[in-house]
Coordinates of C-alpha atoms and ligand atoms in Angstrom, one line a residue:
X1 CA -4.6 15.3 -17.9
X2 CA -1.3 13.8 -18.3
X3 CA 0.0 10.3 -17.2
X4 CA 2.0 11.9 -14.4
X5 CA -1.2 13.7 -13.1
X6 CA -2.7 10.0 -13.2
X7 CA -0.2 9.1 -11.0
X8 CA 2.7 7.9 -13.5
X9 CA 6.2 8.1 -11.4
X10 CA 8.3 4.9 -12.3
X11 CA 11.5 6.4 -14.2
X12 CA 10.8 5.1 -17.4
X13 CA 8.6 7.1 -20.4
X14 CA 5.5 5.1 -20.3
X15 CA 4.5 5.3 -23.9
X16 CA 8.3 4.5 -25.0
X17 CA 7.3 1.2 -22.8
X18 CA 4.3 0.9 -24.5
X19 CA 6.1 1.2 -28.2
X20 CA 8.9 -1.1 -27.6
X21 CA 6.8 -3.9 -25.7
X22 CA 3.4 -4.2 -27.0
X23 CA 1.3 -4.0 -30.2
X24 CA 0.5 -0.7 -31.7
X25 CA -3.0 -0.7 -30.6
X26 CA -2.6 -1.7 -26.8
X27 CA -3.1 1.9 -24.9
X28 CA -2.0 3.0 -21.5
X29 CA -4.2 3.5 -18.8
X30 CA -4.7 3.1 -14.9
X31 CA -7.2 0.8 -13.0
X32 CA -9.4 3.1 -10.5
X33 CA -11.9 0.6 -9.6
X34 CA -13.0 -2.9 -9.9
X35 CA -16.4 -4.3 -9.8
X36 CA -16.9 -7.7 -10.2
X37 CA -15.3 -8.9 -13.7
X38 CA -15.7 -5.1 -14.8
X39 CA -12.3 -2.9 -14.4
X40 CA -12.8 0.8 -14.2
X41 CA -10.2 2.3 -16.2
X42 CA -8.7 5.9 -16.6
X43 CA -6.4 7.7 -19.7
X44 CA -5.5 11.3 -19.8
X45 CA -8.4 11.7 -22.4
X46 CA -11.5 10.0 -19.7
X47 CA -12.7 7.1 -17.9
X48 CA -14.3 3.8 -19.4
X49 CA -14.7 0.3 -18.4
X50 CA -12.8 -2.8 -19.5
X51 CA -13.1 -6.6 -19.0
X52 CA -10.1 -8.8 -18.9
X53 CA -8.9 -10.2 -21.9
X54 CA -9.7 -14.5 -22.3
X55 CA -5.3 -14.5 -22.6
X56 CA -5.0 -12.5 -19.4
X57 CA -7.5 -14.6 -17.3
X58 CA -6.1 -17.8 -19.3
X59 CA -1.9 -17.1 -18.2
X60 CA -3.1 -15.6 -14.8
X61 CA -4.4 -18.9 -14.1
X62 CA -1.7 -20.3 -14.8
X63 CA 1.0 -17.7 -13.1
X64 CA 0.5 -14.3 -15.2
X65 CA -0.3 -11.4 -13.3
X66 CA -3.7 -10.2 -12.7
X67 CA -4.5 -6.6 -12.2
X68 CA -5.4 -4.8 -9.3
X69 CA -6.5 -1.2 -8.2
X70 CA -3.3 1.2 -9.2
X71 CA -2.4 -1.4 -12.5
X72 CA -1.2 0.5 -15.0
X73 CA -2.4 -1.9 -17.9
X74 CA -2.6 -2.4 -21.8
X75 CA -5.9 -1.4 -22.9
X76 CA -7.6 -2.2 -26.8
X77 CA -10.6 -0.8 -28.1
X78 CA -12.9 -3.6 -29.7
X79 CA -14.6 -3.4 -33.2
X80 CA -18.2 -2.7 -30.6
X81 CA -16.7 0.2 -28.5
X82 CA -15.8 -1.8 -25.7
X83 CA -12.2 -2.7 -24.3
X84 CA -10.2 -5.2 -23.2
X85 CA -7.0 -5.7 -20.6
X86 CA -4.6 -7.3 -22.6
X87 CA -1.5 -7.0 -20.4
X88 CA -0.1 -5.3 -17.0
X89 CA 2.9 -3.1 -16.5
X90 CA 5.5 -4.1 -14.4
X91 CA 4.6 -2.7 -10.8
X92 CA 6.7 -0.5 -9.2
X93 CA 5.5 -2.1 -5.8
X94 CA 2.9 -2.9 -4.4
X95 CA 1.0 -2.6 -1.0
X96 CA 0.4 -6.1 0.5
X97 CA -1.0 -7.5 3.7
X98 CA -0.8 -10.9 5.4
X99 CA -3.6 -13.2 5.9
X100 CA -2.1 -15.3 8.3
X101 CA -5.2 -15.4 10.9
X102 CA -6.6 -17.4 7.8
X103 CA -3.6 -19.1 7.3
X104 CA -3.2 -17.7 3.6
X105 CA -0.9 -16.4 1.8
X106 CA -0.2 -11.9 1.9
X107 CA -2.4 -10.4 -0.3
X108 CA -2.2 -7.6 -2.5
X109 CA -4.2 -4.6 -1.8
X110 CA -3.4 -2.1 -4.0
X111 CA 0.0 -1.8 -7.0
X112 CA 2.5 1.2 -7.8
X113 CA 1.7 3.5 -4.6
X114 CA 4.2 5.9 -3.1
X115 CA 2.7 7.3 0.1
X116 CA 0.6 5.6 2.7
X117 CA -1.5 8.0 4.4
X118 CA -2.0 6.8 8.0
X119 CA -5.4 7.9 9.4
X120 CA -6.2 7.4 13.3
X121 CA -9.3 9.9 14.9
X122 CA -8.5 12.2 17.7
X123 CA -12.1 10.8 19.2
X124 CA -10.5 7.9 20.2
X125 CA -7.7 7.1 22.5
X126 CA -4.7 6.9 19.6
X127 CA -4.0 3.0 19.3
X128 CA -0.3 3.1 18.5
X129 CA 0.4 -0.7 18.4
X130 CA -2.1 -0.6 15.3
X131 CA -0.2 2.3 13.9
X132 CA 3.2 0.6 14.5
X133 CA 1.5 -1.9 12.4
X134 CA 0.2 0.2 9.5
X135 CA 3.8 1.6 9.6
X136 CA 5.3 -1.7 9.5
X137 CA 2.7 -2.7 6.3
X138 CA 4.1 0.9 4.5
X139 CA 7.6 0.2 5.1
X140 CA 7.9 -3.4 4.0
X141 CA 5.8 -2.9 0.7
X142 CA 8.3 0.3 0.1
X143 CA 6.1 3.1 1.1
X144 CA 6.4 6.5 2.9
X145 CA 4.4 6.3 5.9
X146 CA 2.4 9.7 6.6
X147 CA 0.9 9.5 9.7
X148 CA -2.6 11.9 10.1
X149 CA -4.3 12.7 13.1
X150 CA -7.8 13.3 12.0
X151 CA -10.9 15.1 13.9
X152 CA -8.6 17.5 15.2
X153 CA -11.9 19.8 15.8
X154 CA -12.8 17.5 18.6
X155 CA -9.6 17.3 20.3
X156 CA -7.2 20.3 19.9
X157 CA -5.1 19.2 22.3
X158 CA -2.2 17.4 20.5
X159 CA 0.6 17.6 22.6
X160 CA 0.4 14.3 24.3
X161 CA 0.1 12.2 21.0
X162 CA 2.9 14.1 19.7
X163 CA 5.1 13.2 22.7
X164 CA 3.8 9.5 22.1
X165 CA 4.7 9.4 18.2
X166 CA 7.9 10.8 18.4
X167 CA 9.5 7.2 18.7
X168 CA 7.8 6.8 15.1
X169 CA 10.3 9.1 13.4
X170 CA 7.6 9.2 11.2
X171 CA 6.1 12.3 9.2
X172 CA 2.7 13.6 11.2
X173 CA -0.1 15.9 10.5
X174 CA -3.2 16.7 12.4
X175 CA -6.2 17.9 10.4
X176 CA -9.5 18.5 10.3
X177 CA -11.8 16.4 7.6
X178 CA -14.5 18.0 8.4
X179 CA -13.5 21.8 8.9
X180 CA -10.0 21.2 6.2
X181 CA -7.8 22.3 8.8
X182 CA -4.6 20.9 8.1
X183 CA -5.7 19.4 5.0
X184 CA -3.5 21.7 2.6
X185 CA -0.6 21.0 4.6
X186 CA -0.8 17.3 3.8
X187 CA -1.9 18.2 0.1
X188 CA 1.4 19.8 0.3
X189 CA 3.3 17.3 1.3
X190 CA 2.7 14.6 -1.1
X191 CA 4.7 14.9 -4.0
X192 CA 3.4 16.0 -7.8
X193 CA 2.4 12.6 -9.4
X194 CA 2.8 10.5 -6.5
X195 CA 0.1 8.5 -5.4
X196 CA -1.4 8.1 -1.9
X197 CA -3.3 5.3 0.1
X198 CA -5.6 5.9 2.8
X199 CA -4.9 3.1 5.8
X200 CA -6.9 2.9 8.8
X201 CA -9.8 1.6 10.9
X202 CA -13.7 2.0 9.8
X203 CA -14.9 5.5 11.0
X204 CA -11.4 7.3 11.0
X205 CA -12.6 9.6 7.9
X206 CA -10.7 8.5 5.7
X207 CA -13.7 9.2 2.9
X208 CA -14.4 12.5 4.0
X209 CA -11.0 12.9 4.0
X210 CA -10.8 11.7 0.3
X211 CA -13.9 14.2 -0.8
X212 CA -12.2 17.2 1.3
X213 CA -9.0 16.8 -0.8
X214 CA -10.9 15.8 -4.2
X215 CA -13.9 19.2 -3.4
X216 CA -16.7 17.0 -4.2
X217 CA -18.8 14.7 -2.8
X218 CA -17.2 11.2 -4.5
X219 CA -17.6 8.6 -1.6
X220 CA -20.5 7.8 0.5
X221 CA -19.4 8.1 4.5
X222 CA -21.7 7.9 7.2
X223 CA -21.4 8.5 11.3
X224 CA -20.0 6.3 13.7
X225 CA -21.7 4.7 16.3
X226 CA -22.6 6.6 19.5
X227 CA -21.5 3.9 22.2
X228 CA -17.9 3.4 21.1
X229 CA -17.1 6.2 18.1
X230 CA -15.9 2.7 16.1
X231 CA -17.3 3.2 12.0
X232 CA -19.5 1.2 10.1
X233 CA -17.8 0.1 7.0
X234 CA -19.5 2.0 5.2
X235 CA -16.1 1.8 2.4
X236 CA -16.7 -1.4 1.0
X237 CA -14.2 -1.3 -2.5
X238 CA -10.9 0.5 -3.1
X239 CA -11.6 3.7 -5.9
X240 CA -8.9 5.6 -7.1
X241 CA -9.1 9.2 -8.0
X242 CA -6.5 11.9 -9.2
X243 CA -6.8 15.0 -7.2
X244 CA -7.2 18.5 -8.4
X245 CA -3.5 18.9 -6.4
X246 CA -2.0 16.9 -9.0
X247 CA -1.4 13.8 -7.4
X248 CA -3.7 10.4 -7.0
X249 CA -5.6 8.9 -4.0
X250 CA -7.0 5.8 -3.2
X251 CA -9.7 5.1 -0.6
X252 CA -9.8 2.0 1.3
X253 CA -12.4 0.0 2.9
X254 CA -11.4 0.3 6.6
X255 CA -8.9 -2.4 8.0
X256 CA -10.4 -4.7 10.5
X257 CA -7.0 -7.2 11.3
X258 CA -3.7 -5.2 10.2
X259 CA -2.2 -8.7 9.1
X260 CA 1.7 -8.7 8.0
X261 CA 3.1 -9.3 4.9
X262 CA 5.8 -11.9 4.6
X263 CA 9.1 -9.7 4.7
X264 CA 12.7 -10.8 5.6
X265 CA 13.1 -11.0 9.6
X266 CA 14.9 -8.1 9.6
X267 CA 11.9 -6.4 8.2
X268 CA 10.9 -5.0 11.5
X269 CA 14.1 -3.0 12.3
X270 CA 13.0 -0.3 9.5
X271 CA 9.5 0.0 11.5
X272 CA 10.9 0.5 15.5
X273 CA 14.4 2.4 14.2
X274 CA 14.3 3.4 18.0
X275 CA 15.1 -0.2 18.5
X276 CA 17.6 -0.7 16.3
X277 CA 19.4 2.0 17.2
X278 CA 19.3 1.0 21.3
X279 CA 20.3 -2.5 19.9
X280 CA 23.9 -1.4 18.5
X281 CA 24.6 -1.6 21.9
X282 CA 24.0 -4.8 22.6
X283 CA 26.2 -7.4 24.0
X284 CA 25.2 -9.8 21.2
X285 CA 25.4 -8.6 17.9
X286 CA 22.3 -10.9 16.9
X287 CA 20.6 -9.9 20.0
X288 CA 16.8 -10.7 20.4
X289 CA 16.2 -8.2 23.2
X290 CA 14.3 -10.9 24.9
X291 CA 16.5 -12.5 28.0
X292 CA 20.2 -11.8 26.5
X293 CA 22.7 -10.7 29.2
X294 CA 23.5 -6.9 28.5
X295 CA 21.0 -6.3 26.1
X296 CA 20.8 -2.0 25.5
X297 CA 17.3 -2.4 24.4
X298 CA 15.7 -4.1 27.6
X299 CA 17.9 -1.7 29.7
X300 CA 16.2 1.2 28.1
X301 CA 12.7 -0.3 29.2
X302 CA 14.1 -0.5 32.8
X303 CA 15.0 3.2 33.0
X304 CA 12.0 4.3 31.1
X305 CA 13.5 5.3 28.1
X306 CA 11.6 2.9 26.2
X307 CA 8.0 2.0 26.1
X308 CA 7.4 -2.0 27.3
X309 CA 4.7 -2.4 25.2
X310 CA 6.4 -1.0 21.8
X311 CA 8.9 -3.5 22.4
X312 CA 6.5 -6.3 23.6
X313 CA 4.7 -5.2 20.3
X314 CA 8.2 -5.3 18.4
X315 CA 8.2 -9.1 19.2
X316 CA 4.7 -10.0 18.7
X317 CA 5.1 -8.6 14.9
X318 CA 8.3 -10.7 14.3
X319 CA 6.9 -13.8 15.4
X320 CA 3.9 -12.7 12.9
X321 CA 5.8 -11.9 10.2
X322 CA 8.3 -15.1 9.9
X323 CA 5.3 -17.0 10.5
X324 CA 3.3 -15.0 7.4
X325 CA 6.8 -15.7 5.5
X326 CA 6.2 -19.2 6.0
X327 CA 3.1 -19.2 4.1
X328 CA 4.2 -17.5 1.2
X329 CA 3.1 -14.7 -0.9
X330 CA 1.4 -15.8 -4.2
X331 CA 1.3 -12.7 -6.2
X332 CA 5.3 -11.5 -5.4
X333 CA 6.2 -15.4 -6.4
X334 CA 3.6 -15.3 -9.8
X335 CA 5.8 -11.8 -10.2
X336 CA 9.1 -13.5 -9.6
X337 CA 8.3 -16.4 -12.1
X338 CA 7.2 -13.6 -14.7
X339 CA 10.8 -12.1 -14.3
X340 CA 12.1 -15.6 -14.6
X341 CA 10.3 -16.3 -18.1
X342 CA 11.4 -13.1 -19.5
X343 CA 15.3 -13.8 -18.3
X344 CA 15.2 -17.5 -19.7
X345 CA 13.7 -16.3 -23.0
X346 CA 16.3 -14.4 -23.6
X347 CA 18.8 -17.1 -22.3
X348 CA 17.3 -19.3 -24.9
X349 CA 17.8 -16.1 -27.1
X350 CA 21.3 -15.7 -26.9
X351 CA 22.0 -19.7 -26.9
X352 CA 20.2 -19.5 -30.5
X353 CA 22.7 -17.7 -31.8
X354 CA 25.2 -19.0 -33.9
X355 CA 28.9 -19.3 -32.2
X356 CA 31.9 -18.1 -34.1
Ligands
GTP1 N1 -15.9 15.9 13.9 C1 -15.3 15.4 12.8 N2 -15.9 14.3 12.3 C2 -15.3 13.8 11.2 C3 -14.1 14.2 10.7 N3 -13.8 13.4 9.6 C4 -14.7 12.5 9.5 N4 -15.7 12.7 10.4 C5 -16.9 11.9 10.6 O1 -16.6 10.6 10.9 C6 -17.6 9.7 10.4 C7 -16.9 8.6 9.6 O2 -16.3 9.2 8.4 P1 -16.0 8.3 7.1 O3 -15.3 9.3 6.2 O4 -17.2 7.7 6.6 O5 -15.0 7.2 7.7 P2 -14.1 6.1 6.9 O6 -12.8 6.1 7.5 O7 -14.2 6.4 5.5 O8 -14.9 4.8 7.3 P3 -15.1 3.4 6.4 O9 -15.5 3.8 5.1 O10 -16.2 2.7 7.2 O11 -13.8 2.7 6.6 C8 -18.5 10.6 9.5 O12 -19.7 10.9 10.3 C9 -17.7 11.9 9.3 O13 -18.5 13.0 9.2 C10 -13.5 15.3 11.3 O14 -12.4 15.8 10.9 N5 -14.1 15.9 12.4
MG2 MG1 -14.9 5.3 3.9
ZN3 ZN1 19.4 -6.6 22.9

């Protein structure tokens, strides 16, 4: 298996990286899984099992980074056959979520992923305030949302969810977990080395999903419950896994509260770009769409161009998300400071030299 087939797209050689940075020793490889202080680590050559390093755990206390599922990380064989962590690769990006129900700061759930696989079951009625939230969470961390329509067997008719997605402007496939209808059209879509996260609610399928994709049995999934279809957590870590296709996916424990990450205000046009497009119109240039004299946006409501409760929903996440801003985001500022070191040092480098 090669790096790229682990999931390795950031436009850089990864072993150059690893030859110019770190000591000869230190090895490439991907986290997959984390249980308790043990990391589950992958390499083109296999899978083993590291523990972080006492350096790692001793800066990350103090502002280094610690890894998460999707880490590409240093790895160094011990003199006993065991491994260490001894250092993680800058991050491409990085899927966070807010907290702010808890009144913490957004949380990262998973590092370096390029496609955010939307999953809401046809045996529900389709929620699409969560999903404008799941797209929201893609978008702002830098992801491609992929909307997918699962259980398709149970509900063939699609037509009406299609007319109520096409706001979205958003990729969408229906499927089938269970029968794989669909599924190699999704496959399809997601790029060679690119790797995918699976978003949505307990029960969705996002596991049998996963095991349709990957032909084998690798996650536990069990049926929902009879009086409301909702799932039972049964998903309780994030495990990575490169497919057979050539690409990498990572299943998720389902998503109770789809908090927001703190973003920029502006964050939200990106998610409702039916919005911003009506809001070009506006009167105001900074209009809020809220009680603004000719505002374009709550004219469309009146003449049912525009759903009332996709906007309402446009201004509940907005409050949300400068309110998430206000508490902060501890890894992307434990990130920022890392940049900062590395830019002062060689500050400090070039002030060392001697003048002529
Ligand atoms: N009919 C039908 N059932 C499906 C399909 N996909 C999944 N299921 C069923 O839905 C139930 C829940 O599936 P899981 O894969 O465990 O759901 P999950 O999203 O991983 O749930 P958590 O791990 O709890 O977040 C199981 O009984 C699956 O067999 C499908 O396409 N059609
Ligand atoms: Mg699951
Ligand atoms: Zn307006």
């Amino acid at each position: 298996m090669s790096f790229s087939e682990l999931g390795w797209s950031q436009p850089f050689d990864l072993l150059e990286y690893f030859r110019a940075e770190y000591p000869p020793k230190w090895t490439p490889a991907r986290v997959c899984s984390i249980s308790h202080n043990s990391f589950h680590l992958i390499r083109p050559d296999g899978a083993f099992s590291a523990v972080v390093s006492g350096r790692l755990r001793f800066d990350a206390k103090d502002g280094g980074l610690w890894p998460v599922v999707g880490d590409w990380v240093a790895a160094l064989p011990r003199a006993d056959g065991s491994w260490t962590i001894q250092g993680v690769v800058p991050r491409a990006n990085a899927l966070y979520r807010g907290l702010m129900e808890r009144g913490e700061p957004s949380q990262m759930m998973a590092a370096n992923v390029d496609v955010a696989l939307i999953l809401s079951g046809l045996d529900n009625d389709l929620n699409l305030r969560r999903v404008e939230r799941y797209v929201h969470l893609a978008k702002t961390n830098k992801i491609r949302p992929v909307i997918v329509l699962n259980k398709l067997d149970l509900s063939p008719d699609t037509e009406a969810v299609k007319v109520a997605l096409a706001a979205f402007e958003c990729e969408v496939h229906f499927v089938s977990a269970l029968t794989g209808v669909g599924v190699d059209d999704l496959s399809a879509a997601i790029g060679h080395g690119q790797t995918a996260v699976l978003l949505g609610s307990s029960g969705v399928g996002k596991s049998t999903l996963f095991n349709r994709i990957l032909g084998r049995e690798a996650q536990r999934t069990s049926a929902v419950r009879d009086s409301d279809s909702k799932g039972r957590h049964t998903t309780t870590h994030r495990q990575l896994i490169p497919m057979p296709q050539g690409w990498v996916l990572i299943d998720m424990p389902g998503i109770r509260e789809v908090g927001l990450p703190s973003a920029p205000d502006e964050s939200t046009d990106a998610t409702f770009p039916d919005i911003q497009a009506l809001g070009g119109e506006c009167r105001f240039p900074d209009c809020r769409h809220e009680s603004e004299p000719d505002c374009s946006v709550q004219e469309a409501v009146k003449a049912g161009k525009l759903d009332a409760a996709r906007l309402a929903n446009f201004h509940k996440m907005r409050r949300e998300v400068a309110r998430q801003s206000s508490l902060g985001d501890k890894q992307a500022e434990v990130e920022l400071k890392a940049k900062w070191k590395v830019i002062h040092k060689a500050q400090k480098e070039i002030y060392k030299r001697p003048k002529h």
